mmCIF file of C-alpha atoms in Angstrom:
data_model
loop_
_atom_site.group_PDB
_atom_site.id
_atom_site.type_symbol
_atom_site.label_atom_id
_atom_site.label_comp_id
_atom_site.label_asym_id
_atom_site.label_seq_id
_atom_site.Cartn_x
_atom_site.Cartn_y
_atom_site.Cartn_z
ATOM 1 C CA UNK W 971 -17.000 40.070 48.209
ATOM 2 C CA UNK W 972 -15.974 43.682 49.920
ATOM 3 C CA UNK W 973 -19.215 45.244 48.091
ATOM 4 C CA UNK W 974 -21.622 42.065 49.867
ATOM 5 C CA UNK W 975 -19.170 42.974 53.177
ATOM 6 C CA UNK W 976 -19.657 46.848 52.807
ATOM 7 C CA UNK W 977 -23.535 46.674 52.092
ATOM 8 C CA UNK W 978 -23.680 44.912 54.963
ATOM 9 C CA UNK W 979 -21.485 47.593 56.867
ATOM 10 C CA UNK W 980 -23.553 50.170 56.163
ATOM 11 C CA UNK W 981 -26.862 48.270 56.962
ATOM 12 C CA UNK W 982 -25.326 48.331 60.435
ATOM 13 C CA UNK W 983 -23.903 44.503 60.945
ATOM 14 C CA UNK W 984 -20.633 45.126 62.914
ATOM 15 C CA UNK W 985 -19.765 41.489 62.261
ATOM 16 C CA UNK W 986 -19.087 42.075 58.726
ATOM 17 C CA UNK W 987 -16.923 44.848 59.381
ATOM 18 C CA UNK W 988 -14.931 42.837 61.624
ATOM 19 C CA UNK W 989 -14.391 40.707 58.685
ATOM 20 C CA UNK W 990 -13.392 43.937 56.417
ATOM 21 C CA UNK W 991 -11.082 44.395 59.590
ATOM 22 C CA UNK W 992 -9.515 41.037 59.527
ATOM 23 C CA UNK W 993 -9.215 41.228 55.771
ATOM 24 C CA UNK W 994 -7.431 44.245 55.286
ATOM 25 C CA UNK W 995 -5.279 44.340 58.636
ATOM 26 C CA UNK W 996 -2.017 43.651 57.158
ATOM 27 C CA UNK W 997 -2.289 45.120 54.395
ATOM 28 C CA UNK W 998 -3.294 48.690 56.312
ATOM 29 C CA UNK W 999 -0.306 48.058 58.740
ATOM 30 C CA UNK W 1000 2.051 47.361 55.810
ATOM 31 C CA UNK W 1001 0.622 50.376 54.476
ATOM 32 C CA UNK W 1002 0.976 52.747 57.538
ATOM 33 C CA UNK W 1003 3.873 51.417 58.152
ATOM 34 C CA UNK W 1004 5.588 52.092 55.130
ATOM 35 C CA UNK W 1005 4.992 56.034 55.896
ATOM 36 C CA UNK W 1006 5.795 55.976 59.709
ATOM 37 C CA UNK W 1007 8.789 53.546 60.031
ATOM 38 C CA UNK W 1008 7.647 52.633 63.738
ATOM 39 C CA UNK W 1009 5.896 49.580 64.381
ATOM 40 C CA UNK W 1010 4.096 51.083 67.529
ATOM 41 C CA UNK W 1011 3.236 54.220 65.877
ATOM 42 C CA UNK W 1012 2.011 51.533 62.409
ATOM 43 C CA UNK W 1013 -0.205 50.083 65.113
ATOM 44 C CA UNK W 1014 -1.985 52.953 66.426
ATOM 45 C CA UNK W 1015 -2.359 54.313 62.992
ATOM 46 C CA UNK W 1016 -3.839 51.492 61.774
ATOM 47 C CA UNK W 1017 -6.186 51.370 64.134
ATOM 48 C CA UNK W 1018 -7.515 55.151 63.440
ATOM 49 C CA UNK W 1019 -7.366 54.270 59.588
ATOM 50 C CA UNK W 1020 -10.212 51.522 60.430
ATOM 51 C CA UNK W 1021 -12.315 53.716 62.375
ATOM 52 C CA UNK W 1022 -12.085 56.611 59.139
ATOM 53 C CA UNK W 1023 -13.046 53.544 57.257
ATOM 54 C CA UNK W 1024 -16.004 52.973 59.077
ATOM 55 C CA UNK W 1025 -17.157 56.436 59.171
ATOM 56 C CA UNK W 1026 -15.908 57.026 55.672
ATOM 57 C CA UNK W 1027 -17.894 53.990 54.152
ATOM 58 C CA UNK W 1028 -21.227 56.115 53.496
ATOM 59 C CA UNK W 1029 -19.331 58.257 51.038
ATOM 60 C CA UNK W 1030 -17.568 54.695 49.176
ATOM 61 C CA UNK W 1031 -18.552 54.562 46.035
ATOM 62 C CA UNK W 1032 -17.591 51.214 44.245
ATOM 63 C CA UNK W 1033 -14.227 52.685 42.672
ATOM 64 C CA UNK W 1034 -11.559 50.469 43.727
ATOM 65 C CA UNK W 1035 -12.319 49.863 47.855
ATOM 66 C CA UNK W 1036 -8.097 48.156 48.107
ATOM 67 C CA UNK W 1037 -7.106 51.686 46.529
ATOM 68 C CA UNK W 1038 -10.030 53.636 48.562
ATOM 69 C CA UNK W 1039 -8.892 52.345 51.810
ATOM 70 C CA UNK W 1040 -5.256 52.603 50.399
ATOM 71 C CA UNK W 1041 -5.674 56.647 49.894
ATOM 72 C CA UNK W 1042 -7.042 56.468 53.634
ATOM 73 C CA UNK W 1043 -4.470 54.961 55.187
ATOM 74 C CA UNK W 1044 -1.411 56.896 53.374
ATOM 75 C CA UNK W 1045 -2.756 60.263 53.997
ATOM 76 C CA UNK W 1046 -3.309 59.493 57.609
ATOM 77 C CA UNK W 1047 -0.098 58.083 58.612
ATOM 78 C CA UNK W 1048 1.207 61.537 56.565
ATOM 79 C CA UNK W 1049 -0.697 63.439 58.758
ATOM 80 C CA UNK W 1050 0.573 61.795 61.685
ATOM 81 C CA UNK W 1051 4.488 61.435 60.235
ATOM 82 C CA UNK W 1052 3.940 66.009 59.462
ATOM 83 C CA UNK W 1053 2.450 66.333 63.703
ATOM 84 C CA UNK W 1054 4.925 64.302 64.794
ATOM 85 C CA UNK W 1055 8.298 66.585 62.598
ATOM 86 C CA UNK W 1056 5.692 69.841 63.635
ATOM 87 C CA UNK W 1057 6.633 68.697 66.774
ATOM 88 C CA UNK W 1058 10.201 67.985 66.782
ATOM 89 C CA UNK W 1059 10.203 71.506 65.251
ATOM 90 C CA UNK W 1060 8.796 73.538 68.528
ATOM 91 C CA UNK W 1061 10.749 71.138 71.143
ATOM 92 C CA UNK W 1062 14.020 72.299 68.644
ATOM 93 C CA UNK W 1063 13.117 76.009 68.268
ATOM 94 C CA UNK W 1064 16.672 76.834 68.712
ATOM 95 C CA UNK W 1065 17.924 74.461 65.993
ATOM 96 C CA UNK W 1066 14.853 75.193 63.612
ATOM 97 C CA UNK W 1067 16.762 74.924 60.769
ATOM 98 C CA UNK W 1068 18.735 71.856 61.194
ATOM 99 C CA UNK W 1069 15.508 70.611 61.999
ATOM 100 C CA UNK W 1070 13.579 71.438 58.566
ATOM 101 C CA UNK W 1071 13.056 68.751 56.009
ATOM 102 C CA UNK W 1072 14.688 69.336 52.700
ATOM 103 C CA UNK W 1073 12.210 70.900 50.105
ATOM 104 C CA UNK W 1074 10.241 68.778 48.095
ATOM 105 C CA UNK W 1075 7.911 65.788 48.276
ATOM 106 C CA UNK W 1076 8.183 62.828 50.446
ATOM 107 C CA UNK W 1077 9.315 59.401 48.765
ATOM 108 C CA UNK W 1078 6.419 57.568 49.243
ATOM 109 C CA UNK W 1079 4.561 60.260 47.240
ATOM 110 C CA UNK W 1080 7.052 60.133 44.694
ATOM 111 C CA UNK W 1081 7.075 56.395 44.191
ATOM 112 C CA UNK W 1082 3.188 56.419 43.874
ATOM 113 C CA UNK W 1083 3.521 59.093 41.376
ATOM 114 C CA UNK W 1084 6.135 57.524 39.418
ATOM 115 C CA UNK W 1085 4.055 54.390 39.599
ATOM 116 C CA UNK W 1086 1.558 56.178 38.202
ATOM 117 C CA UNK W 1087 3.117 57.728 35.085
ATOM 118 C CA UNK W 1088 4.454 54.371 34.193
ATOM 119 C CA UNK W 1089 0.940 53.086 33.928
ATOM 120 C CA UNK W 1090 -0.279 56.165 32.138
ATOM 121 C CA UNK W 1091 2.658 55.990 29.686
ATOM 122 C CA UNK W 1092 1.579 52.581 29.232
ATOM 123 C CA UNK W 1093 -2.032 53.140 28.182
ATOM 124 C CA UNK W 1094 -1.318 56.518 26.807
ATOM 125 C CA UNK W 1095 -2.262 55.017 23.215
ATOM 126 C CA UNK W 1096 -6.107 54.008 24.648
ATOM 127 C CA UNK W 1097 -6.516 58.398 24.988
ATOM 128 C CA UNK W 1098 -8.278 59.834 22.127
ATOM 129 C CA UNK W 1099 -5.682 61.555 20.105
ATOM 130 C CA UNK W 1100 -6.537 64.951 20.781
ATOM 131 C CA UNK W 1101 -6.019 64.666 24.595
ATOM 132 C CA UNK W 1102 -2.729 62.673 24.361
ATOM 133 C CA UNK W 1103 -0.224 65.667 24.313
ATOM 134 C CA UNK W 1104 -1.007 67.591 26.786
ATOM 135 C CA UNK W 1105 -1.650 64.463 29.235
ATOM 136 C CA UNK W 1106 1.605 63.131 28.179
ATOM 137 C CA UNK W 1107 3.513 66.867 28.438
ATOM 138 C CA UNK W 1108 1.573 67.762 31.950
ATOM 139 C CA UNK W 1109 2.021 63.845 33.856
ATOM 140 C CA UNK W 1110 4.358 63.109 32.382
ATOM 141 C CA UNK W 1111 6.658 65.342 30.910
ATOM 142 C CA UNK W 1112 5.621 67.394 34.223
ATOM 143 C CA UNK W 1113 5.227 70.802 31.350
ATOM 144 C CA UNK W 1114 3.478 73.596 33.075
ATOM 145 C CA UNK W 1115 0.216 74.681 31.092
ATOM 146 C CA UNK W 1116 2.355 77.384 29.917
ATOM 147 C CA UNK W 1117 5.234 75.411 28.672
ATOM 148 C CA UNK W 1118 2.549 73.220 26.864
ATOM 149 C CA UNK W 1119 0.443 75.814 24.965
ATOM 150 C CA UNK W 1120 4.393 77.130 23.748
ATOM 151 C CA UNK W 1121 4.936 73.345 22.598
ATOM 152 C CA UNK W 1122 1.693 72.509 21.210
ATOM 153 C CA UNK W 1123 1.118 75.970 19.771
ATOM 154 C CA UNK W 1124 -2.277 76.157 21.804
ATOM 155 C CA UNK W 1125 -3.984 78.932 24.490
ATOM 156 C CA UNK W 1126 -3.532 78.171 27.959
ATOM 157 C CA UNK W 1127 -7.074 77.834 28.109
ATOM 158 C CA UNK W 1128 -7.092 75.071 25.683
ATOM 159 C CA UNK W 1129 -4.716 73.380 27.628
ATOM 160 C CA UNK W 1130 -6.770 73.445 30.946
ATOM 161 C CA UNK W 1131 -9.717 72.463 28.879
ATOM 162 C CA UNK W 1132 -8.142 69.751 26.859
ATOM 163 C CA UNK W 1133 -6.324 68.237 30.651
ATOM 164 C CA UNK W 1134 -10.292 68.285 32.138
ATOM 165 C CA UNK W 1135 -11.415 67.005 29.244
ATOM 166 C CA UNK W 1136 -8.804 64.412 29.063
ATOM 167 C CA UNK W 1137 -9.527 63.723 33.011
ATOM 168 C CA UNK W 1138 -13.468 63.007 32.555
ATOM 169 C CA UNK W 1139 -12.647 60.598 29.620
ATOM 170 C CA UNK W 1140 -10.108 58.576 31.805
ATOM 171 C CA UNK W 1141 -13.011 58.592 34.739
ATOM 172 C CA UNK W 1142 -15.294 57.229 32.133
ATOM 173 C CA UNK W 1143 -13.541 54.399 30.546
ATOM 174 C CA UNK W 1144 -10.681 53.619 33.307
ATOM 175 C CA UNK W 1145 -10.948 51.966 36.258
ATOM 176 C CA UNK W 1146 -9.668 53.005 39.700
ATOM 177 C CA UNK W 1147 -8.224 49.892 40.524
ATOM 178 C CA UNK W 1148 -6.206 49.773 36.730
ATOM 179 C CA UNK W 1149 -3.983 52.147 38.924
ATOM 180 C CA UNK W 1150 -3.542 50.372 41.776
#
């Protein structure tokens, strides 16, 4: 249905992505939303996400569109959510550093991540055996190529070609969407 709607898209019929639109509004606001914490702010976001859609579609190719337009909309309202602390940071210039974040990652990246090395540890058995260590001990395990080729007895350079290795054969036989 989205790849009939998107054909369409790109073919030029603005019906059909007012269709995509009404489709996916929700779930973008939810989405948004979910980052930002402001229901005006979700709004406007959610707007801009649709027009990046639109001029994003050309470079769509069939791996997952919900997790596509997913990506879209999380790094956006990020962007937004890191202008809007940048700032709250000059107006505060005096009280810069009550005004910094604590180090480290936001939560929603850390719940995505998580989510994804539950899945991974889940299908960890599908990787061809050779690749399996160091994708469990770097994703999972979070090892450093370093701390792996100490483990596994292995050059750093086998490491970083094992991980791309690993990475192509996941492309190949995984879907986008198994991760979504």
């Amino acid at each position: 249905m989205d790849d009939v709607l998107i054909e369409k898209i790109k073919s030029g019929n603005d019906h059909a992505f007012r269709l995509l639109v009404e489709k996916y509004r929700n779930y973008i606001f939810h989405a948004v939303y979910g980052v930002l914490r402001n229901e005006k702010d979700a709004e406007d976001a959610a707007q801009e996400v649709f027009m990046k859609i639109y001029t994003s579609l050309p470079q769509y190719e069939k791996q997952g569109f919900k997790t596509w337009i997913t990506r879209i909309a999380v790094n956006h309202a990020i962007d937004i959510k890191r202008k809007k602390m940048r700032r709250q940071e000059e107006m505060n210039v005096e009280y810069e550093e009550a005004s910094h974040a604590p180090p480290g990652e936001s939560v929603e990246f850390l719940v995505l991540k998580r989510e994804r090395q539950n899945i991974l540890r889940k299908r960890l058995d599908e990787l061809p055996e050779n690749y399996r260590g160091v994708v469990e001990g770097f994703y999972i395990k979070e090892r450093t190529y370093e701390e792996l080729a100490q483990e596994l007895d292995l050059k750093v350079k086998t490491i970083e070609v094992r991980l791309y290795r690993a990475r192509q054969w996941m492309k190949k036989h995984w879907k986008e969407d198994d991760f979504s």
